[in-house]
Structures are given as C-alpha cells and as structure tokens.
Tab-separated table of C-alpha atoms in Angstrom:
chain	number	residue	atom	x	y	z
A	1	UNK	CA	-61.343	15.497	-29.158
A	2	UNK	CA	-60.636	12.017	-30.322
A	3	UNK	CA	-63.840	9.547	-31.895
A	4	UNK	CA	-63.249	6.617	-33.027
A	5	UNK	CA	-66.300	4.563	-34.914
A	6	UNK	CA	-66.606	1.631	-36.928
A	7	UNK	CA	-67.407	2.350	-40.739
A	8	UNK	CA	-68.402	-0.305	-43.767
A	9	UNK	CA	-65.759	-2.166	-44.656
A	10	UNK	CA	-62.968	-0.493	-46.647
A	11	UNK	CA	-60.843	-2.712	-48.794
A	12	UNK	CA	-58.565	-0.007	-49.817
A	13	UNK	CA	-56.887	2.187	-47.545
A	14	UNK	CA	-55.161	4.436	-49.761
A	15	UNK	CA	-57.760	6.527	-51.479
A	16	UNK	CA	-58.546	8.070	-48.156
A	17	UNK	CA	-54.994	10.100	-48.140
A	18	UNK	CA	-53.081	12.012	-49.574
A	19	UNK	CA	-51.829	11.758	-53.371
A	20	UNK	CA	-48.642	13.974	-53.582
A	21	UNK	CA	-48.022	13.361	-49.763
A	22	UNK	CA	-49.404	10.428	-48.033
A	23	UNK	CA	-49.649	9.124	-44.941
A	24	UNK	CA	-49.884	5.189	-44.558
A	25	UNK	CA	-49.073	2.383	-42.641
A	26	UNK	CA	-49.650	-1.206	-43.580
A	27	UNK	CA	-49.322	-4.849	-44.144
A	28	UNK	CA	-51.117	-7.250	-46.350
A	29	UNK	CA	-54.372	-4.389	-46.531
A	30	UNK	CA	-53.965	-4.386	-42.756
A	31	UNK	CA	-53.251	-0.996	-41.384
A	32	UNK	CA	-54.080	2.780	-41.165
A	33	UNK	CA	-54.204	5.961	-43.591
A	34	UNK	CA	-53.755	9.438	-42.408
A	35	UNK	CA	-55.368	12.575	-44.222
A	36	UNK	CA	-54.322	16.391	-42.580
A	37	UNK	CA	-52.215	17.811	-39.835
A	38	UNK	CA	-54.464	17.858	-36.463
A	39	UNK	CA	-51.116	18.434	-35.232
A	40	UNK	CA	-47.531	18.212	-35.994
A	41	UNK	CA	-44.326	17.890	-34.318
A	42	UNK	CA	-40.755	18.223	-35.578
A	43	UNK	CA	-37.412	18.318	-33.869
A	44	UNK	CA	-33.901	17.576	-34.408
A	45	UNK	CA	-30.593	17.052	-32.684
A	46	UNK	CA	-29.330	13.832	-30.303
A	47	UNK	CA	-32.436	14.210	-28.143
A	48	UNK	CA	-35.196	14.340	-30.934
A	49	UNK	CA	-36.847	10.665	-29.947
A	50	UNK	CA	-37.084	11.661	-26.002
A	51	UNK	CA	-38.036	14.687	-26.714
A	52	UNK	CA	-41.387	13.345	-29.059
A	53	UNK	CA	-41.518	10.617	-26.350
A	54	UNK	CA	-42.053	13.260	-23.659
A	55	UNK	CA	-44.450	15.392	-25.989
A	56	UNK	CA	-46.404	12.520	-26.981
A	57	UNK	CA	-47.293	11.516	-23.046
A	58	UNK	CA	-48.273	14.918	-22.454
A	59	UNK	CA	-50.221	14.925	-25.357
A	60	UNK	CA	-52.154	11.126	-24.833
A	61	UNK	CA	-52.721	12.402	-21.090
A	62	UNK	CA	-54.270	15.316	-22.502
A	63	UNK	CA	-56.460	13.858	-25.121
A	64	UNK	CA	-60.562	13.460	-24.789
A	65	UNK	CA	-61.085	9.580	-26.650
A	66	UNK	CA	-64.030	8.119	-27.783
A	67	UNK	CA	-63.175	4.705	-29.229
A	68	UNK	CA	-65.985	2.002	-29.307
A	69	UNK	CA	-63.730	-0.090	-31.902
A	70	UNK	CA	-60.651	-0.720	-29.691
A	71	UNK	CA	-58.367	-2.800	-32.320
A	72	UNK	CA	-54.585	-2.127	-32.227
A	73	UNK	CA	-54.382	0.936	-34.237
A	74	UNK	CA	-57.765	2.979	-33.101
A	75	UNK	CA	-58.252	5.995	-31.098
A	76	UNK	CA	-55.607	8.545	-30.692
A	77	UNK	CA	-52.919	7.597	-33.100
A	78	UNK	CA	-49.470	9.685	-34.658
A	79	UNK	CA	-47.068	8.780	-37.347
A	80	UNK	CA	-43.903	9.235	-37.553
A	81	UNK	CA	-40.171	9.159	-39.183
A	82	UNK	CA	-37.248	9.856	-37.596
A	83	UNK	CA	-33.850	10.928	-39.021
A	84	UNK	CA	-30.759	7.970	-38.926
A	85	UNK	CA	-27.957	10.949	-36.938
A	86	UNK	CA	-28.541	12.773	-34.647
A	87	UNK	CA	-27.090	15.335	-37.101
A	88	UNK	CA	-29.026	14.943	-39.584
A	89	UNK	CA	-30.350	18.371	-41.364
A	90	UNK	CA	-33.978	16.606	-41.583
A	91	UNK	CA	-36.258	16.785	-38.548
A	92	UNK	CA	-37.436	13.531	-37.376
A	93	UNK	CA	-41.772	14.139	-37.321
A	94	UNK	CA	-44.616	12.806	-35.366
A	95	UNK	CA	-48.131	13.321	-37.181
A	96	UNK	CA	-51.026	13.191	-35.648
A	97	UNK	CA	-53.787	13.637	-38.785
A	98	UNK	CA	-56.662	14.921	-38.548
A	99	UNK	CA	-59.118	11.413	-39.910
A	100	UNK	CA	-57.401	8.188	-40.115
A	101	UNK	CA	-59.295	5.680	-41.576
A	102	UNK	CA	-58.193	1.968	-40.961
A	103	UNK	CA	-58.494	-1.825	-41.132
A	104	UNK	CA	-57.644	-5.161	-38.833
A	105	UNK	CA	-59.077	-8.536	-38.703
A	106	UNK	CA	-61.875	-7.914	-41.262
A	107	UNK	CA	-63.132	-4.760	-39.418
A	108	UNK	CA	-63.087	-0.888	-40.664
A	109	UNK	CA	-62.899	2.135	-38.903
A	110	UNK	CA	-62.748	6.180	-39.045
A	111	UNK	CA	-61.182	8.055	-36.411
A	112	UNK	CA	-61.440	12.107	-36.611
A	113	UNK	CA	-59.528	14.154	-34.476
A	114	UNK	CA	-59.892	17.617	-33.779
A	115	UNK	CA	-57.904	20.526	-31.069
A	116	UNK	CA	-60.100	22.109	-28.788
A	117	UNK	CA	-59.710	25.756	-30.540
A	118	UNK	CA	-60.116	24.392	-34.212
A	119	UNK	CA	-63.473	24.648	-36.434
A	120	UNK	CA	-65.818	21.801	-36.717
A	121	UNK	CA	-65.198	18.224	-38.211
A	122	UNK	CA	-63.548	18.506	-41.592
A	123	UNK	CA	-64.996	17.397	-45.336
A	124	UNK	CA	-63.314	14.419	-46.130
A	125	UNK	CA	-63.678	10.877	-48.318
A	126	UNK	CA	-61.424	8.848	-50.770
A	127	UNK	CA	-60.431	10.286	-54.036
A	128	UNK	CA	-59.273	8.325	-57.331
A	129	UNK	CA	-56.074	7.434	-57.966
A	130	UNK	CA	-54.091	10.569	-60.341
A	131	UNK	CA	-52.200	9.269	-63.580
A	132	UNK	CA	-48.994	6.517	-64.129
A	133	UNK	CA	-46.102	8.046	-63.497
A	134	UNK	CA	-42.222	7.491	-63.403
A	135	UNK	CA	-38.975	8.529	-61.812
A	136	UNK	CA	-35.572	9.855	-63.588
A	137	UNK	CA	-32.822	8.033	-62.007
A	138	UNK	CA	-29.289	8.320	-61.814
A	139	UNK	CA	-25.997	8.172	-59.669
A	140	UNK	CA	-25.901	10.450	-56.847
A	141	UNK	CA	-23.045	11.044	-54.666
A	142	UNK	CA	-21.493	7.411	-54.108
A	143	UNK	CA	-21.029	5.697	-57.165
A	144	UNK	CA	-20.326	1.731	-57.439
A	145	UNK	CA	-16.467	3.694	-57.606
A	146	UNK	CA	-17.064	5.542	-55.179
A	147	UNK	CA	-18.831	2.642	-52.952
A	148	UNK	CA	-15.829	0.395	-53.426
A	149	UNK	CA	-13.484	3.236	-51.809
A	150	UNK	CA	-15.870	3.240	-49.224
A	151	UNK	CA	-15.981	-0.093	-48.608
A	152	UNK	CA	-12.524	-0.348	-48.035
A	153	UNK	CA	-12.374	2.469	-46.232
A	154	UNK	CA	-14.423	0.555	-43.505
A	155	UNK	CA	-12.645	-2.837	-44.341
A	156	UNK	CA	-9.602	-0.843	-43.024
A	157	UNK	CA	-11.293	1.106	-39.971
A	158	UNK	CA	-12.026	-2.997	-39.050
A	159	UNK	CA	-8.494	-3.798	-39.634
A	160	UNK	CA	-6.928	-0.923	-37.233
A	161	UNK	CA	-9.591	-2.364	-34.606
A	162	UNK	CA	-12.126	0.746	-34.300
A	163	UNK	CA	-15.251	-1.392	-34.857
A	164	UNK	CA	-15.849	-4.711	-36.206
A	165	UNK	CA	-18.845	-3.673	-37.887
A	166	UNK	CA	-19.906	-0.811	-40.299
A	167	UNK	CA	-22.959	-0.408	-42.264
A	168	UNK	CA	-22.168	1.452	-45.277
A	169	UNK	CA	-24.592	2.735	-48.257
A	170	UNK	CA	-24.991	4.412	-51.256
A	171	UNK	CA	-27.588	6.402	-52.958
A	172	UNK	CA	-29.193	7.250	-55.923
A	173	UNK	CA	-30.581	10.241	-57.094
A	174	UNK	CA	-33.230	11.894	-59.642
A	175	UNK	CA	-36.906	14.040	-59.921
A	176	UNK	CA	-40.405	12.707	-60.147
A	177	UNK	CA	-43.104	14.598	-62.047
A	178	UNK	CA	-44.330	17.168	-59.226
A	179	UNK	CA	-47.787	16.174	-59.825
A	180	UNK	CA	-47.072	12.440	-58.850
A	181	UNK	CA	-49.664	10.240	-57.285
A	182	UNK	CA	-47.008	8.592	-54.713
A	183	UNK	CA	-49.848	6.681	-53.392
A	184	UNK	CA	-49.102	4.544	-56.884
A	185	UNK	CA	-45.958	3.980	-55.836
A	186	UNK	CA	-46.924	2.526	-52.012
A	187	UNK	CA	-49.923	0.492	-53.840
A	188	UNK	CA	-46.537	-0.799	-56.288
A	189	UNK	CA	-44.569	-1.490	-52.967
A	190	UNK	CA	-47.306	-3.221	-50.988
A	191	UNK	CA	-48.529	-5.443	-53.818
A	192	UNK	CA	-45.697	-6.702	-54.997
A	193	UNK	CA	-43.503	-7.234	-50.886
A	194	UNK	CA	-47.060	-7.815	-48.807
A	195	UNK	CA	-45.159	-9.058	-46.256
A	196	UNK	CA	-43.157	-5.999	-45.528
A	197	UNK	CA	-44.528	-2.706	-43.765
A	198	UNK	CA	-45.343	-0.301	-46.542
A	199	UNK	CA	-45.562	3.073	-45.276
A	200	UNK	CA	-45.014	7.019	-46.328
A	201	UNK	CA	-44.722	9.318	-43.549
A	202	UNK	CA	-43.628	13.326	-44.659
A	203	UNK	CA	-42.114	12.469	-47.860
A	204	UNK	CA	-40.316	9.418	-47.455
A	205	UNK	CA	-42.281	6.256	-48.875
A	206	UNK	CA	-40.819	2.476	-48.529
A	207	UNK	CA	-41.682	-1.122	-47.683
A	208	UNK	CA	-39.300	-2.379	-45.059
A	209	UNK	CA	-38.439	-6.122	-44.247
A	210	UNK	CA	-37.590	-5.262	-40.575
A	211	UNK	CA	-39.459	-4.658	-37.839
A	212	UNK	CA	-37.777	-2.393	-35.250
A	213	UNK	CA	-39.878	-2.823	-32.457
A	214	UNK	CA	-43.934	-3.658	-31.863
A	215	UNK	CA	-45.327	-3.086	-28.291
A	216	UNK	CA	-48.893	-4.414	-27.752
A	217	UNK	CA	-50.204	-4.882	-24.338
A	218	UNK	CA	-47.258	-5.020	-22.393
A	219	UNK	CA	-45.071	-7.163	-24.527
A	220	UNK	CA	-42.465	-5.818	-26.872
A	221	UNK	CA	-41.396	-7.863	-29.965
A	222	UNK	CA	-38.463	-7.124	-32.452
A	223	UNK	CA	-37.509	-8.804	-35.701
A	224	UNK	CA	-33.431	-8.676	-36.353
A	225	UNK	CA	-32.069	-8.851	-40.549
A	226	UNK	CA	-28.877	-9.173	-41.282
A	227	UNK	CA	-26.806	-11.394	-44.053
A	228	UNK	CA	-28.572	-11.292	-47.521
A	229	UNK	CA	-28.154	-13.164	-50.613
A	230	UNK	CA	-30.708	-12.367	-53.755
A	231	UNK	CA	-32.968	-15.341	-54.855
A	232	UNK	CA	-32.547	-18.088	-57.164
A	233	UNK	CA	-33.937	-18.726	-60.290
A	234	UNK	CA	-35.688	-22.173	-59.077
A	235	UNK	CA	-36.089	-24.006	-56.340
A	236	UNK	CA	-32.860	-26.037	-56.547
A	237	UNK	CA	-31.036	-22.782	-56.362
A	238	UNK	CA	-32.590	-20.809	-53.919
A	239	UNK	CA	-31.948	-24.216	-51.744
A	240	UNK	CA	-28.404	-23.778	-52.273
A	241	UNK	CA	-28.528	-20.121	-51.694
A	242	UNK	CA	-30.002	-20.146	-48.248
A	243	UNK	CA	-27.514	-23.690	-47.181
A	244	UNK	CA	-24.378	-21.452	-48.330
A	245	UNK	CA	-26.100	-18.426	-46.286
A	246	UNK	CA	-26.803	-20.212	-42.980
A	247	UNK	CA	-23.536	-21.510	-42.676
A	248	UNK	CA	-21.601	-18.298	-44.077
A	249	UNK	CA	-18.800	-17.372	-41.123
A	250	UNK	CA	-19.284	-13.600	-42.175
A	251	UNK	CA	-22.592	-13.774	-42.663
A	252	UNK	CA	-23.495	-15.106	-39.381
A	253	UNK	CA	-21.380	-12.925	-37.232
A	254	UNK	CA	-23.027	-9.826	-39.083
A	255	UNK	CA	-26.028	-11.365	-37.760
A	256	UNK	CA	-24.786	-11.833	-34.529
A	257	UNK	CA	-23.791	-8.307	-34.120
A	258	UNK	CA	-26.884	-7.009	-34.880
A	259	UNK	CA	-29.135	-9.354	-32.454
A	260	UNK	CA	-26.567	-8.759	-29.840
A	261	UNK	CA	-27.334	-4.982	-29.844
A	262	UNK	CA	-31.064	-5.407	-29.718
A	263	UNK	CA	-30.764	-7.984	-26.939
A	264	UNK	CA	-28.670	-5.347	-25.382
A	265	UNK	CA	-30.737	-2.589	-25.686
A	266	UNK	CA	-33.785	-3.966	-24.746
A	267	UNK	CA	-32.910	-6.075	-21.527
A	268	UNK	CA	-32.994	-3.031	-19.177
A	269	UNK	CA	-36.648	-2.695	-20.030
A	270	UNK	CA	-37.757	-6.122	-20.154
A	271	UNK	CA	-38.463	-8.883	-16.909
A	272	UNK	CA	-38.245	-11.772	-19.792
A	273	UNK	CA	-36.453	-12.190	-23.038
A	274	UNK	CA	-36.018	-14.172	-25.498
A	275	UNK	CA	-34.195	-14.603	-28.679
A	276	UNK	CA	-33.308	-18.046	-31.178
A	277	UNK	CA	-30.488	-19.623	-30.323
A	278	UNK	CA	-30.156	-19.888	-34.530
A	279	UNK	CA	-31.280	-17.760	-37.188
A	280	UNK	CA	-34.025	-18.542	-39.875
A	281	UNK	CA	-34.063	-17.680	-43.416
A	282	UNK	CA	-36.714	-15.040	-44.678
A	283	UNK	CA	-37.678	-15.951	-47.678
A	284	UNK	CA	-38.678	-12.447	-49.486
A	285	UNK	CA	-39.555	-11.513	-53.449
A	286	UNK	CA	-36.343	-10.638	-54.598
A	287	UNK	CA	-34.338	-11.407	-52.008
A	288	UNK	CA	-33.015	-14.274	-48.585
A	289	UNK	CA	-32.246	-12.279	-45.090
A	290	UNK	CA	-30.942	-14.131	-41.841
A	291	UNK	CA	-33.379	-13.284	-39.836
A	292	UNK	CA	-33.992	-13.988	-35.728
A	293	UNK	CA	-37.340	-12.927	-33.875
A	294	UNK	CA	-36.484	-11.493	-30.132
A	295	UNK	CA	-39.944	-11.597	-27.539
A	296	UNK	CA	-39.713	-10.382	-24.018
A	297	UNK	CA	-42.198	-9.012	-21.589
A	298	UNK	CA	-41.709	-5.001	-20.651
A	299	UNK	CA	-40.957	-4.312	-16.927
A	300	UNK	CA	-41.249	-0.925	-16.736
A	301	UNK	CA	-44.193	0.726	-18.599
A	302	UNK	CA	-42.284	1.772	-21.023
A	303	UNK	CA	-43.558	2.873	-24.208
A	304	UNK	CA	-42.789	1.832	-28.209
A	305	UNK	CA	-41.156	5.332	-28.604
A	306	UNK	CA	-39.304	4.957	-25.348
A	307	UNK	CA	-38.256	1.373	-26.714
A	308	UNK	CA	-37.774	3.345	-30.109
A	309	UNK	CA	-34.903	5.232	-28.347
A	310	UNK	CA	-33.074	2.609	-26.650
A	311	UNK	CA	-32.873	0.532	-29.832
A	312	UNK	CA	-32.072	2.403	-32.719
A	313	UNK	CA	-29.262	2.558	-34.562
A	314	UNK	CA	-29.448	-1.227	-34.469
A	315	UNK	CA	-26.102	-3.043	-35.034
A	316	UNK	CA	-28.414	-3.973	-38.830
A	317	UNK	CA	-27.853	-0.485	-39.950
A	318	UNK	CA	-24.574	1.323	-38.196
A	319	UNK	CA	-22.632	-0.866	-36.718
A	320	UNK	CA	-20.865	-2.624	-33.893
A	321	UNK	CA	-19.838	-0.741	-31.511
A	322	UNK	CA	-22.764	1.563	-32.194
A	323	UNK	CA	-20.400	4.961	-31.950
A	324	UNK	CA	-17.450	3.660	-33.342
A	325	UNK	CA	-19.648	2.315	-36.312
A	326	UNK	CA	-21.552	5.688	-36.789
A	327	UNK	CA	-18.423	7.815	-36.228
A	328	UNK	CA	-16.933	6.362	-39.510
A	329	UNK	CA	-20.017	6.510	-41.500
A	330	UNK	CA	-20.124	10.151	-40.757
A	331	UNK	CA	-15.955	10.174	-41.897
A	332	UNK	CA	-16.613	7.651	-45.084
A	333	UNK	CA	-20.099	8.457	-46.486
A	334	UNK	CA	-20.777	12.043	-48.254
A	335	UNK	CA	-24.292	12.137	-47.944
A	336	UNK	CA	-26.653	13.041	-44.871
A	337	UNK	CA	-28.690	9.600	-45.169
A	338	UNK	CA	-31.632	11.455	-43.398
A	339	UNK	CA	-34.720	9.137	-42.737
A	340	UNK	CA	-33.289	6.653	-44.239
A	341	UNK	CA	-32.443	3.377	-42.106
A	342	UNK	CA	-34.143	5.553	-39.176
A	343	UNK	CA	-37.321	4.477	-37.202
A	344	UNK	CA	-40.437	5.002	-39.395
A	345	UNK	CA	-44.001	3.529	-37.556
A	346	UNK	CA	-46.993	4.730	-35.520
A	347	UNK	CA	-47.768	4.982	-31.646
A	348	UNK	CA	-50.979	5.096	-29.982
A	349	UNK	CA	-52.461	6.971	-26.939
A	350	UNK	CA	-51.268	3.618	-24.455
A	351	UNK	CA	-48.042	3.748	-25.994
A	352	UNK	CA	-48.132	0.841	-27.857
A	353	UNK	CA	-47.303	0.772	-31.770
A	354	UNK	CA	-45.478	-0.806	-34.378
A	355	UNK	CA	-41.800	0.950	-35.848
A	356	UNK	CA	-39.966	-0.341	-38.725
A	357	UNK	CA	-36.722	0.506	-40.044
A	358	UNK	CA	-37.106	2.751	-42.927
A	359	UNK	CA	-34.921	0.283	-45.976
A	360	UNK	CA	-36.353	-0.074	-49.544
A	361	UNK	CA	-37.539	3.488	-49.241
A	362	UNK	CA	-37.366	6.714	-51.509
A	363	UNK	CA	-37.377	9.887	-49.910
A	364	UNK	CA	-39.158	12.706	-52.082
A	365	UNK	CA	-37.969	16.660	-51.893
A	366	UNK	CA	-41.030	19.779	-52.021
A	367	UNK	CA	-41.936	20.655	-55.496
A	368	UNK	CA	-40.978	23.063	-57.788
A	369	UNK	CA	-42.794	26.400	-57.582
A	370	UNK	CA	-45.730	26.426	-59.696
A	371	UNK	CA	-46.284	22.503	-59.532
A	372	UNK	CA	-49.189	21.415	-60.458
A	373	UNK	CA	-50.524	23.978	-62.862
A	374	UNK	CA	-46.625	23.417	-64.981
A	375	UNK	CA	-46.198	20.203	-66.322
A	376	UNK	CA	-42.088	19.974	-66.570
A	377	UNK	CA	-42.526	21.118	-62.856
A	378	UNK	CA	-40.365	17.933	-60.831
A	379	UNK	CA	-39.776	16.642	-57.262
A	380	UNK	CA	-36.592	15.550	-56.158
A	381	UNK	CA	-36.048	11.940	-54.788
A	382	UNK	CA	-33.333	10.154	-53.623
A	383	UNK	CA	-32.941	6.594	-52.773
A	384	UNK	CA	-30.142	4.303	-50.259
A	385	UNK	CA	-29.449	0.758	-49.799
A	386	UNK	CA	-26.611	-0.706	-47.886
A	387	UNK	CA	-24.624	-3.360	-46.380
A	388	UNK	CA	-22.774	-4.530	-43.249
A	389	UNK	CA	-19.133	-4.408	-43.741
A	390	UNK	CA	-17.321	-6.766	-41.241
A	391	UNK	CA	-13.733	-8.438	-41.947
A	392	UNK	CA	-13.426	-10.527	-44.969
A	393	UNK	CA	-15.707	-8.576	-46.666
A	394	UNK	CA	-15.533	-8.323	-50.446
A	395	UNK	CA	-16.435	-4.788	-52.284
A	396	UNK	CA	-18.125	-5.956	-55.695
A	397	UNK	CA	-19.966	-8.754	-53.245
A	398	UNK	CA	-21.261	-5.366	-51.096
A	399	UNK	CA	-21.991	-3.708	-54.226
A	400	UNK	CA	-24.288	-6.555	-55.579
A	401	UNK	CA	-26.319	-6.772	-52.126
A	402	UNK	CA	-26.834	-3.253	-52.648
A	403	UNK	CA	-28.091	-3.664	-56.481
A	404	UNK	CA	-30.452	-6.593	-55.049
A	405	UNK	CA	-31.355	-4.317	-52.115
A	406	UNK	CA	-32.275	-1.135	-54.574
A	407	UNK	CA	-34.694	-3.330	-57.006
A	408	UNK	CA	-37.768	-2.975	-55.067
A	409	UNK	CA	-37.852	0.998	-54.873
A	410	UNK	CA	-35.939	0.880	-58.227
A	411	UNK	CA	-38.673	-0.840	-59.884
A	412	UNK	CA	-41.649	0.515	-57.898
A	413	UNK	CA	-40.527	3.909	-59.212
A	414	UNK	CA	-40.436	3.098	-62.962
C-alpha cells in the first residue's frame, strides 16, 4: 500500500531521515528524503541493473498507489546505488523506504508505504541535527606515487593502441566518529555545490556535477562532463581558464569520447536525439567542466533503470572503448572503486527518475561494535576522484585535477 498526501510545507528535508545512515536525494532544497526499509533489494555480478530493472516492474505492477500530489518524485518511489564493475564485492541496492517525505515547485509531501503482511503505519517525524563532527584522513592505496605509475601505466596501454581512453583514480582513506550525523555532511555538500545532486543512498554520501540520465514523461535527458580545469582567483582568470579549456586538443577529444558513448548508447532507445554540436563551460564552486546536454525522445517505453543499463560506464568515467578502458583499470588500479563513479538516483512506479553519477562522494563502512554507547568507537570512509587519461596526457597535471576534484568531499568532511 502506497499513499501519497500533501503536508505543510517543509523547508528542510533532512531532519526527516536518517542521521548515521541517510537516505536523500536533492537539488537546491528540491528533492526527496527516505526514512526505513519497506523493502530492500541487493544484488551483484554483470547482470545486477537488469536484474533490479526486472524486480522493480514486477514490483510497480504490483503496488496499490494512492497519490493525490502527482509531482515528479511522489507515489511509489526507490533509491538506489549501484556498484562501478560488475565485480565489484559491494552489492549495487534499490531502497524502497518506508515514508519519504519531499519537496518540488513550492509544494510538500509525505508518502508512507507499507507490504501487505507488515503492522500498521509507522511513528515517524524529523529529529535535530546530532553534534559537529570530523573525518581522519589519509593516503589509502594509490598515492600521488603511486597515481603517477598509474598514470603512465594507462599513457602506455594508449600508446600500444588498446584504448584511447582510460579513466583512472585514486583514493583516500580514514574513520569518522561512529556516532556521526552524516546528514551534516550532505547539508555541507548541498549548501555549499546547490547545483549538483546531493544524495546518500546505503552509506555512500556525495554531490555529483553529472547527471547520468533523467526520464520524465517519455523524454530522456543526459548531461555529459569531461575536461576540467579548477577556478581562478578573479574574473580575468577564470576567463582565461575556460578560453585555454575550450580550445584544449586533449581536452576536447576527452570530451568527445565521452558524448560519443552516451549518444551511442542511447540511440537504440530513442526516435529523436540530440546533442551540441560544441561544448559549454560549467561554471561550478571550485571548479570549470566541458560540459554538453544530450535530449531525445524514448521510442520504446523504456524505463530510467533500463536507460541506467545501457549507459553506464560512460566514456566520463572508464573509458573509450568501454571494455578495453575497464579491462585496464581492473590491471592498473588496486582498489575495488565500489559505488563510486557508479549510477546513484531514484526511480518511480512509471519508470521515470533521475540517476547521477556518484563523483565528489565518500563512501562510509558499518561501525565498530559497541558504537554509539563508546565514544573512540569509528566508521571507516574512503573517498575517489579521477581523471581521463588520453594521449598527451601529463601525470602531475592528472594529479592536480584530482586534488581540485577531492576538495569538495575533502572539505565537507572536516
């Protein structure tokens, strides 16, 4: 049973979830927040996103909704992250909570959802936010060393002609206290980037630039990143900085690559598409992206995790060709990435929904036994950034985008 009902207006969504483990999707106080497990589906292996695809129709088709709101993000909702390999040791997760409370266009809602065989409606309302808190960093297992082996350990997989494209990153690692409100650290994410998707979705918590896919209504929308440079000091500057980055040879083939393989990917699904002949600048906090918008109308009913599936890994965060690309970031990098540059969004009972790609993120480990009650209890977290390697790339150029690419989670978590 799904009921959906408009509510006062709620200005902010996060004190309706969860502190140590929230569930949240938004942009600029637009968006929804998840509290409980009405149900909960994890899988892994190479056909993890068809096989939630198939469970989710099954489960929309099965579904009793009330919704007198009907807004883009009402009714029968789940959340979910999905791992970057198909190899990946963490399950990729669709959540379906058990009240979502959300927000669009000026207008509030509550949505409770409940399975036939469980007990009645559950207590539930918005709690204060717990205590400042802050992360122990460090190195974990790809060093700036480390990362400039790497990179030329892609720079020559190019050379030998088994890709012309590799996305490669590096991580950092550390603990959190195991008490940690991480719904500070989404509030830190979302205030300071409003114009990326902040989200957390079963431990990993982020505010990505990129929009994987949205499908509303029939029409399926993607927004492609790739080529970064970090921002100026003033005006003047950042002026040069985005003149030297539109007209960057290696810069704008990276970008290439990566529109090129959602083009690709999505033109079996779509009667019309479209993409910019040229790409614009995105002009974010810390940070300029090449960025190109791609619009096209869907042909076959197809839904966002369906269009989920055909698109990721993009070019923007494996490579081109796709398998060449991932089968040397499986040789060169020594980490699993797991969520990390994987889908992370929402899908509705219609199948529309909006999916990022999961960059600027953290991703946050159980806590110790005994957390709360012991106060040197910890949580693990570890944290990627990357960069497209194509020929002429320079290692300490790749290591700076990554620095510049870190700062937002970096900062957010002290």
């Amino acid at each position: 049973m799904v009921e959906t009902r408009e509510i006062d207006a709620v200005e902010d969504l996060l004190p309706w979830t969860d502190a140590r483990n929230p569930l949240i999707w938004q942009r600029r106080g637009d968006g929804m927040a998840g509290w409980g497990e009405a149900l909960a589906i994890r899988v892994d292996g190479r056909s993890r996103i068809a096989t939630l695809a198939d469970a989710w129709r099954e489960i929309a088709a099965a579904a009793e909704v009330h919704d007198e709101v009907r807004l883009h993000g009402t009714g029968l909702i789940a959340f979910g992250a999905f791992a970057f390999d198909d190899s990946s040791a963490l399950p990729s997760t669709l959540i379906v909570p058990s009240v979502i409370v959300g927000r669009r266009r000026g207008r509030s809602w509550i949505t409770r959802i409940r399975r036939a065989e469980a007990p009645g409606d559950v207590a539930f309302g918005p709690t204060e936010y717990g205590a400042h808190w802050s992360a122990t960093l460090g190195p974990g297992r790809m060093d700036p060393a480390a990362h400039g082996d790497a990179v030329r350990a892609a720079l020559a997989a190019i050379e030998r002609g088994e890709a012309q494209k590799i996305v490669i990153a590096r991580d950092i690692a550390g603990t959190v206290p195991a008490h940690a409100d991480l719904r500070r650290l989404v509030r830190a994410l979302a205030t300071g980037y409003p114009d990326t998707w902040a989200f957390a979705v079963d431990g990993i918590v982020g505010a990505s630039p990129e929009t994987l896919v949205t499908v509303h209504g029939g029409e399926v929308t993607a927004r492609v990143l790739a080529g970064t440079r970090p921002r100026g000091a003033d005006a003047d500057e950042d002026t040069a900085i985005t003149s030297e980055l539109a007209t960057n040879q290696k810069d704008i083939d990276e970008h290439e690559y990566a529109v090129r393989s959602v083009v690709d990917a999505l033109r079996p699904h779509t009667s019309a598409l479209a993409a910019a002949e040229q790409p614009f600048t995105l002009k974010l906090p810390n940070l300029w992206h090449l960025a190109t918008d791609v619009e096209g109308t869907l042909s076959n009913g197809s839904s966002a995790l369906d269009m989920v599936r055909a698109l990721h890994p993009t070019a923007a965060v494996a490579g081109t060709p796709r398998d060449a690309a991932m089968a040397a970031i499986r040789r060169i990098e020594p980490f699993d990435r797991g969520r990390y540059a994987g889908p992370v969004g929402w899908i509705d009972a219609e199948g529309d929904g909006e999916w990022a790609i999961a960059l600027r993120c953290a991703q946050f480990g159980p806590a110790d036994a005994g957390a709360p009650t012991d106060p040197s209890a910890t949580r693990s977290v570890t944290a990627h950034a990357g960069g497209g390697i194509v020929a002429g790339s320079l290692p300490e150029a790749e290591l700076l985008e990554t620095r510049v690419k870190f700062r937002p989670i970096v900062d957010s978590l002290n």
